[in-house]
Tab-separated table of N, CA, C and O in Angstrom:
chain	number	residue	atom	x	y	z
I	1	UNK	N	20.980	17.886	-51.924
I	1	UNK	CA	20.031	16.855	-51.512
I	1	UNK	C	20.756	15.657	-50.902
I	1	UNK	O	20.225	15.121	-49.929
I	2	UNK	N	22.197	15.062	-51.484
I	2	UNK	CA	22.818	14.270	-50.667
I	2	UNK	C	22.838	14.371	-49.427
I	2	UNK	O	22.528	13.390	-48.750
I	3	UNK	N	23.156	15.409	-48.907
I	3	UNK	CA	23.384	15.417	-47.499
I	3	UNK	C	21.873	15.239	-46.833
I	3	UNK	O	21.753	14.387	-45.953
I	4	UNK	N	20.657	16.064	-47.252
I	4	UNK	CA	19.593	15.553	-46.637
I	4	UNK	C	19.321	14.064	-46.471
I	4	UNK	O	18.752	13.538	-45.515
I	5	UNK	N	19.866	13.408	-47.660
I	5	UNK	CA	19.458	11.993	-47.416
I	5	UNK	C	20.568	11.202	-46.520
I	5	UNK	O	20.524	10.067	-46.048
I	6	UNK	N	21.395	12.024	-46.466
I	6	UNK	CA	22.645	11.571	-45.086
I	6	UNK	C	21.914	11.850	-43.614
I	6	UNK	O	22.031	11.222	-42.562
I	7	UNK	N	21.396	12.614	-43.820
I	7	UNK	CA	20.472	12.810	-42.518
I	7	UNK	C	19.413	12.181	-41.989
I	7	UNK	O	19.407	11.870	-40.798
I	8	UNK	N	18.894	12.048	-42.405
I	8	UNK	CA	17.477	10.905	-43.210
I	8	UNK	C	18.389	9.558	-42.799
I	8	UNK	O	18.142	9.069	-41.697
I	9	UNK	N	19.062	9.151	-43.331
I	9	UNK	CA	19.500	7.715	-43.700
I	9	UNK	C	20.130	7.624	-41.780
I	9	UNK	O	19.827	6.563	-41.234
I	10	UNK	N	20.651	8.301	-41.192
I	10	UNK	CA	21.544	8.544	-39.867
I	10	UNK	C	20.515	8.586	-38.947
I	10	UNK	O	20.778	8.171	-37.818
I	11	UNK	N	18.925	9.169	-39.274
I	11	UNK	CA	18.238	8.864	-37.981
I	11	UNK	C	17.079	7.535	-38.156
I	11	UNK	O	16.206	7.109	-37.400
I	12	UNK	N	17.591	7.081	-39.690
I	12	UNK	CA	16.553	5.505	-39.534
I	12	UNK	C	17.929	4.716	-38.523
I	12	UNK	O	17.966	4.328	-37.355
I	13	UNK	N	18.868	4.732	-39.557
I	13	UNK	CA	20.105	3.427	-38.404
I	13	UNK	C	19.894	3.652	-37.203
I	13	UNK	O	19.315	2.909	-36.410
I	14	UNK	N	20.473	4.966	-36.953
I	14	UNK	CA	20.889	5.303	-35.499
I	14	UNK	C	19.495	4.759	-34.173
I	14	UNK	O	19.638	4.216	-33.078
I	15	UNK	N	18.032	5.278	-35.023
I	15	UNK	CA	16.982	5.294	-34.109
I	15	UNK	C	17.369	6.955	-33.419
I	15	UNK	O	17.850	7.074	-32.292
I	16	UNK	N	17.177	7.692	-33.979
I	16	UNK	CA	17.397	9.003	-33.347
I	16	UNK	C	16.088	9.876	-33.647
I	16	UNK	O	16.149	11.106	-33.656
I	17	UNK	N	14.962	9.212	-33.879
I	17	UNK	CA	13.469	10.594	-34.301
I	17	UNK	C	14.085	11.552	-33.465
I	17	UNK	O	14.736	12.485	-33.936
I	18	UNK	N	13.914	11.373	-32.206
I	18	UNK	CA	13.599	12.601	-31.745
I	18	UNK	C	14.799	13.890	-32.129
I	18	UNK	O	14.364	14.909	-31.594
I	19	UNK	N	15.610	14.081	-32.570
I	19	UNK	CA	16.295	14.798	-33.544
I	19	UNK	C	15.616	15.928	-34.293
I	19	UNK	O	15.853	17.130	-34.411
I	20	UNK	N	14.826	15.227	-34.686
I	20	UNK	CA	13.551	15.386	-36.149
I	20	UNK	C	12.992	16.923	-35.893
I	20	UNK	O	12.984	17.815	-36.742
I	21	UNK	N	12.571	17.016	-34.657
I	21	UNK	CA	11.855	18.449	-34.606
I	21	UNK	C	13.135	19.460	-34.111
I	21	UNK	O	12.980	20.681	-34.085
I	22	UNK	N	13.937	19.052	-33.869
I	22	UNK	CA	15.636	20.324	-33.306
I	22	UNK	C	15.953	20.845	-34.650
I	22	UNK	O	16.190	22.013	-34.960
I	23	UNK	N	15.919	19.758	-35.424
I	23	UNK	CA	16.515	19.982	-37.147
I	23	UNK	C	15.500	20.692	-37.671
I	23	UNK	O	15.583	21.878	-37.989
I	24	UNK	N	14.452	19.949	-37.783
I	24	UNK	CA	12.882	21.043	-38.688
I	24	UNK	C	13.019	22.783	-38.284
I	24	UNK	O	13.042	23.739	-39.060
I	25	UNK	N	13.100	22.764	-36.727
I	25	UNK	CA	13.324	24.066	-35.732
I	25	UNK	C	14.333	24.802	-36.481
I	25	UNK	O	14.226	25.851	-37.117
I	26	UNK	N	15.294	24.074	-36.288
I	26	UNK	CA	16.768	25.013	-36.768
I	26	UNK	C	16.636	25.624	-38.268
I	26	UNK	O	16.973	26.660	-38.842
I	27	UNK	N	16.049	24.571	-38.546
I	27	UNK	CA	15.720	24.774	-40.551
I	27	UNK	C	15.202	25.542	-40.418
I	27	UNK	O	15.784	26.583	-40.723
I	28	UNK	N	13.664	25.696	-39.851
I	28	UNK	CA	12.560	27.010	-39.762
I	28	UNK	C	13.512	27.903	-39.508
I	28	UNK	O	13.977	28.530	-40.459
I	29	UNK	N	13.938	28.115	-38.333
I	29	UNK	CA	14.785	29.604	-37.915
I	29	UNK	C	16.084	30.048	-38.866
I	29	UNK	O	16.212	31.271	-38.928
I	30	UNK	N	16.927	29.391	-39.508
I	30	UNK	CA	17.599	30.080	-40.659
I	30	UNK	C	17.045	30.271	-41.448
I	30	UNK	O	17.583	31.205	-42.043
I	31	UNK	N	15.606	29.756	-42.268
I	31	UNK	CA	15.035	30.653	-43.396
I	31	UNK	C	14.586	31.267	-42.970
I	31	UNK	O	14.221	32.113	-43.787
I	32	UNK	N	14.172	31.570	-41.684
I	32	UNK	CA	13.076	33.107	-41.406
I	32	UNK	C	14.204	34.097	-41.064
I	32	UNK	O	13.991	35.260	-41.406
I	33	UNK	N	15.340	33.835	-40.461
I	33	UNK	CA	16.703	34.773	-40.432
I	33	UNK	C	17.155	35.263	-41.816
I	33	UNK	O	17.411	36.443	-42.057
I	34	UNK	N	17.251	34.040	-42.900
I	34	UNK	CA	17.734	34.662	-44.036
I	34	UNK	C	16.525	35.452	-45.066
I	34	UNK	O	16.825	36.172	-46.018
I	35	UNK	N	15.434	35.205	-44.729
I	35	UNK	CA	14.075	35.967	-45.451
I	35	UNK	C	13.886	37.386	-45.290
I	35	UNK	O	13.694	38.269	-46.126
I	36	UNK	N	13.998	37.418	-43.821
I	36	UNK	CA	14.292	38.908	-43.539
I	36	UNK	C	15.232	39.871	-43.384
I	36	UNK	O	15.061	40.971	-42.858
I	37	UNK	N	16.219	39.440	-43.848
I	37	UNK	CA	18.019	39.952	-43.717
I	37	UNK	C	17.683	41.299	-44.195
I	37	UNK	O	18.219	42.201	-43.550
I	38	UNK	N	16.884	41.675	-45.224
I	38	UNK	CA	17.074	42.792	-45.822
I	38	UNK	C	15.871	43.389	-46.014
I	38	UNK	O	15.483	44.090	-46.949
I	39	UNK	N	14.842	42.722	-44.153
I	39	UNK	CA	13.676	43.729	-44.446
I	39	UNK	C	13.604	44.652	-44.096
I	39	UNK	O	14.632	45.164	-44.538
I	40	UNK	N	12.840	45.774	-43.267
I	40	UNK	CA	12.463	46.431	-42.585
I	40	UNK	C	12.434	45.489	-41.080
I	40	UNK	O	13.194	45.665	-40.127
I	41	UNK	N	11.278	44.409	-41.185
I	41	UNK	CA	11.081	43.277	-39.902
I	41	UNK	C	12.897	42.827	-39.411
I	41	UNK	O	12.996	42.337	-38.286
I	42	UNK	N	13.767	42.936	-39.945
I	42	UNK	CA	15.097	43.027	-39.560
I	42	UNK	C	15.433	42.734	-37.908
I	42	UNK	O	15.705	41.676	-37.340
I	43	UNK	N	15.319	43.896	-37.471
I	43	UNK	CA	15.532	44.581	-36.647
I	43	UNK	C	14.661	44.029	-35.377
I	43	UNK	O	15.302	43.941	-34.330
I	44	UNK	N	13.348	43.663	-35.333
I	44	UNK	CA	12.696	42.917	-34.786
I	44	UNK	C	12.967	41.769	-34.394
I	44	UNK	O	12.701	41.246	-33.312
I	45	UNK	N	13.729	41.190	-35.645
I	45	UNK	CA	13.845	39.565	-35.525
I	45	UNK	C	14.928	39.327	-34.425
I	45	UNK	O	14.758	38.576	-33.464
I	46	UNK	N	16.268	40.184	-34.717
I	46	UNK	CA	17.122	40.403	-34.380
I	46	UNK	C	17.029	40.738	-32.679
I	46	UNK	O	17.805	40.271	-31.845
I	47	UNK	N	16.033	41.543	-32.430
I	47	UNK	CA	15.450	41.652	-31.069
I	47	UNK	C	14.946	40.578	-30.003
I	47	UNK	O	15.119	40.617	-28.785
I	48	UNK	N	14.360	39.726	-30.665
I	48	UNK	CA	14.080	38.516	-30.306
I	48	UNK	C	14.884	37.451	-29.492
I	48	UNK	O	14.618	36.980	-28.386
I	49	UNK	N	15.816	37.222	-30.228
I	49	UNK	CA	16.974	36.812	-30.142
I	49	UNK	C	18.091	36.787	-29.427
I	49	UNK	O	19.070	36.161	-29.832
């Protein structure tokens, strides 16, 4: 959780929102990469990509 609030704390100073949705994005796409590592949908995802 430290580091989230390093992140957090870096785009109030900085003034960097727009950041905000690249990071949310990136976040979304490694848990849906690591959710399906060992599905069947695998292979699909991987296709995408």
């Amino acid at each position: 959780m430290n580091r989230f609030g390093e992140i957090i704390n870096f785009l109030k100073v900085r003034k960097k929102w727009w950041l905000t949705p690249i990071i949310f994005i990136l976040i979304l796409l490694s848990l849906v990469l690591v959710l399906t590592q060992g599905s069947v949908l695998a292979p699909f995802i991987y296709a995408i990509f």
